[in-house]
XYZ file of C-alpha atoms in Angstrom:
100
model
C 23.752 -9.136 -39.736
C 21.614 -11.230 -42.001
C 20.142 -15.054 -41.459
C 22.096 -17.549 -43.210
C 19.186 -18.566 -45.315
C 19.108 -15.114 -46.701
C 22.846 -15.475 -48.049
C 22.785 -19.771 -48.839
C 21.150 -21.419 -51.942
C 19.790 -24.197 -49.480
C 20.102 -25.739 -46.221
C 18.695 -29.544 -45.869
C 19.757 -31.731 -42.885
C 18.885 -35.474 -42.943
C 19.475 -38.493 -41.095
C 22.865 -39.703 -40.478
C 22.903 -43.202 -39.577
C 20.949 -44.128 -35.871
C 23.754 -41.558 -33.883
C 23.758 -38.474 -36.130
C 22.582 -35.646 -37.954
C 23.872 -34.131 -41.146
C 23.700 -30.142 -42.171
C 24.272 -29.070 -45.422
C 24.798 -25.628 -46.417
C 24.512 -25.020 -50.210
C 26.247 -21.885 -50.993
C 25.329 -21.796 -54.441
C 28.595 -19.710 -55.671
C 32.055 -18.784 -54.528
C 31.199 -14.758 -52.720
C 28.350 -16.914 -50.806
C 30.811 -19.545 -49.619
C 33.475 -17.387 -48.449
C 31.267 -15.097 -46.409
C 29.196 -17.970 -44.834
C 32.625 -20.015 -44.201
C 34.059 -17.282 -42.468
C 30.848 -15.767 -41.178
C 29.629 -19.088 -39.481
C 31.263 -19.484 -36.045
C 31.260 -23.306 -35.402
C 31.021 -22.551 -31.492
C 27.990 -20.648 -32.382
C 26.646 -23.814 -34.243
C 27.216 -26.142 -31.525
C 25.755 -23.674 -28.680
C 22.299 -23.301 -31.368
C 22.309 -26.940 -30.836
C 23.234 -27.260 -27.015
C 26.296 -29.178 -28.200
C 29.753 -29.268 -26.815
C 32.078 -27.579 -29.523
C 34.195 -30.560 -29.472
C 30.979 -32.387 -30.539
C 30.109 -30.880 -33.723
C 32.457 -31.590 -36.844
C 33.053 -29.252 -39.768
C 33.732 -29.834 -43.103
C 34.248 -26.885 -45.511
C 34.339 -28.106 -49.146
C 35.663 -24.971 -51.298
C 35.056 -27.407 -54.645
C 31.288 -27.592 -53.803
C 30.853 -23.985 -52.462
C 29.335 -26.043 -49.387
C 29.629 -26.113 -45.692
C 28.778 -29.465 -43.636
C 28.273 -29.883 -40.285
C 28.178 -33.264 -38.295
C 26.368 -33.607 -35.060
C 25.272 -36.522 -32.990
C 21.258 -37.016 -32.716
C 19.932 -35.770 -29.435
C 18.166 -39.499 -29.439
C 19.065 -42.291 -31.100
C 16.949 -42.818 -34.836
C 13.331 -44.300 -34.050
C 13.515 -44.964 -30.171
C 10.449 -43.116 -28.460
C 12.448 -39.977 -27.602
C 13.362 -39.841 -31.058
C 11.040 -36.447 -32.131
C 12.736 -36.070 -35.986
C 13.233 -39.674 -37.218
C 14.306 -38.102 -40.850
C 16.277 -35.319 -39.151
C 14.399 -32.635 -41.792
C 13.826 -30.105 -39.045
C 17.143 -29.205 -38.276
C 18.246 -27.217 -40.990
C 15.402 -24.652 -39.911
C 17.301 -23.987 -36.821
C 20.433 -22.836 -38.827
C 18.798 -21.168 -41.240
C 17.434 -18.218 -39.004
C 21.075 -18.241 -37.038
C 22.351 -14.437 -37.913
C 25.993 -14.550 -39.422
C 27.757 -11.282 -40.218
């Protein structure tokens, strides 16, 4: 088992509009894709982030050799709960998740 950031190029996540948060996984080249595609359990994902799996949305893009994930903001952009108004932090989270 190895962290994802050991295998990806990058991981950023940023601000998705007011309601969500963005994830993207850079692969960097076609081996790293495949084995993070398939290595990356979505229900995994969405348990990191105390998430419903039906909650979280996927997007593997094979042309990019990156892997997306969609995920509503714990608190809504800029209100006082609101800890991450950029959303920067996140990606730090997925980057030490272990994937085989």
């Amino acid at each position: 088992m190895v962290e994802l950031a050991e295998i990806a190029e990058k991981v950023r996540s940023k601000n998705a509009g007011p309601f969500w948060l963005t994830i993207d996984i850079f692969c960097g080249n076609r081996a790293a894709f495949e084995r993070i595609s398939t290595g990356l359990d979505s229900a995994r994902v969405a348990a990191l982030f105390h998430l419903d799996p039906d909650q979280l949305k996927r997007f593997d893009i094979a042309e990019l050799n990156v892997v997306k994930f969609s995920l509503p903001r714990p608190a809504v952009q800029g209100t006082r709960a609101d800890r991450d108004m950029h959303g920067a932090a996140w990606a730090v989270l997925l980057e030490e998740l272990e994937i085989g």
